[in-house]
Coordinates of C-alpha atoms in Angstrom, one line a residue:
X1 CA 11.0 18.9 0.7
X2 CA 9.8 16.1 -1.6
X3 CA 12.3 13.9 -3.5
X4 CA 12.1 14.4 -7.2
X5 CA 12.9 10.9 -9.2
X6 CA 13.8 11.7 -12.7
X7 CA 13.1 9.4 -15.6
X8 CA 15.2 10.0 -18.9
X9 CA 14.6 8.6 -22.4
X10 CA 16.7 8.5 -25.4
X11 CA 15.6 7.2 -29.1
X12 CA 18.0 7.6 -32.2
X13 CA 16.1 8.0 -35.4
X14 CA 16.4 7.1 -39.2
X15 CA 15.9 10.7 -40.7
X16 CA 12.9 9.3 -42.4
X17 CA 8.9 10.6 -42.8
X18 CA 7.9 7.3 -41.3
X19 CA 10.1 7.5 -38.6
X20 CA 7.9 10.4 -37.1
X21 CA 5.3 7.3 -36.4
X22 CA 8.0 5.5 -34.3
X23 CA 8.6 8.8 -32.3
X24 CA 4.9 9.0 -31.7
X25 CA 4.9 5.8 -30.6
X26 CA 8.0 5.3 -28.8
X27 CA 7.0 8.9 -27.0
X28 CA 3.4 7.4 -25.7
X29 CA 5.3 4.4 -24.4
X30 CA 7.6 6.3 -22.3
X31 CA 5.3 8.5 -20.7
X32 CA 2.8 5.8 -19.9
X33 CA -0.4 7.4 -18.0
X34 CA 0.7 11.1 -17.9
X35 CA -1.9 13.4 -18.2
X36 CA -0.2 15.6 -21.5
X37 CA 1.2 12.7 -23.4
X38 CA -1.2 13.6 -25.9
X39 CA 0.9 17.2 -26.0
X40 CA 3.7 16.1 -25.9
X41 CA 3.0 13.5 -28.8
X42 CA 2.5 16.4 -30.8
X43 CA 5.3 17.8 -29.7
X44 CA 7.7 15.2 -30.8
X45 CA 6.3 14.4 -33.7
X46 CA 6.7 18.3 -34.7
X47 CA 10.3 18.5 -33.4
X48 CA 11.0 14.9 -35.7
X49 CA 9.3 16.0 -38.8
X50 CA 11.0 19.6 -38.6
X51 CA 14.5 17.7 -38.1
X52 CA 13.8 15.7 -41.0
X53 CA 12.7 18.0 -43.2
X54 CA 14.5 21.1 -42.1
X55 CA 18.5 19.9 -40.8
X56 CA 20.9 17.8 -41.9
X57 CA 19.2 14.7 -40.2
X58 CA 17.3 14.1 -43.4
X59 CA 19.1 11.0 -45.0
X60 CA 20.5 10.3 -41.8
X61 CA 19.6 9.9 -37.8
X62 CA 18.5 12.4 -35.3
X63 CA 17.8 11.8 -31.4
X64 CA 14.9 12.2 -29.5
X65 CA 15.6 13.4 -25.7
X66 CA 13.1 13.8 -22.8
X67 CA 13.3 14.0 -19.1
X68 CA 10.2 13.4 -17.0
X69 CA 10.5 14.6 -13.2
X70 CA 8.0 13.8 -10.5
X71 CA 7.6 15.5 -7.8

C-alpha cells in the first residue's frame, strides 16, 4: 500500500470582484505542475465569484480551502 502525503492550503479573501484574480493566482501557486490546475483555476475562481456575489461574504471575507493528495 502506497503512502498518501497530503498537502492543504488555506487563503482568506476580501469579498471583493478583484479578489477572484488573487484566488486564481494564489490557486496556480499551490498546485505548482499538476496536470488540472487549469480546472481547478476555474474552479475557484467560480466558487469566489459565486461567494461574492451570491452569500454574505460580499463586503466581507470568505476562505478558499483545498486538499491535494498524492498517491
Amino acid at each position: 500500500v502506497a503512502a498518501q502525503a497530503d498537502t492543504r492550503y488555506t487563503g482568506t479573501f476580501r469579498g471583493r470582484a478583484e479578489e477572484v484574480r488573487q484566488v486564481r493566482r494564489e490557486i496556480a501557486d499551490y498546485l505548482g505542475g499538476c496536470p488540472v490546475t487549469d480546472d481547478i483555476m476555474l474552479i475557484a475562481s467560480e466558487i469566489a465569484a459565486n461567494a461574492i456575489l451570491h452569500t454574505q461574504s460580499r463586503g466581507s471575507t470568505f476562505t478558499v480551502r483545498s486538499t491535494l493528495a498524492h498517491s
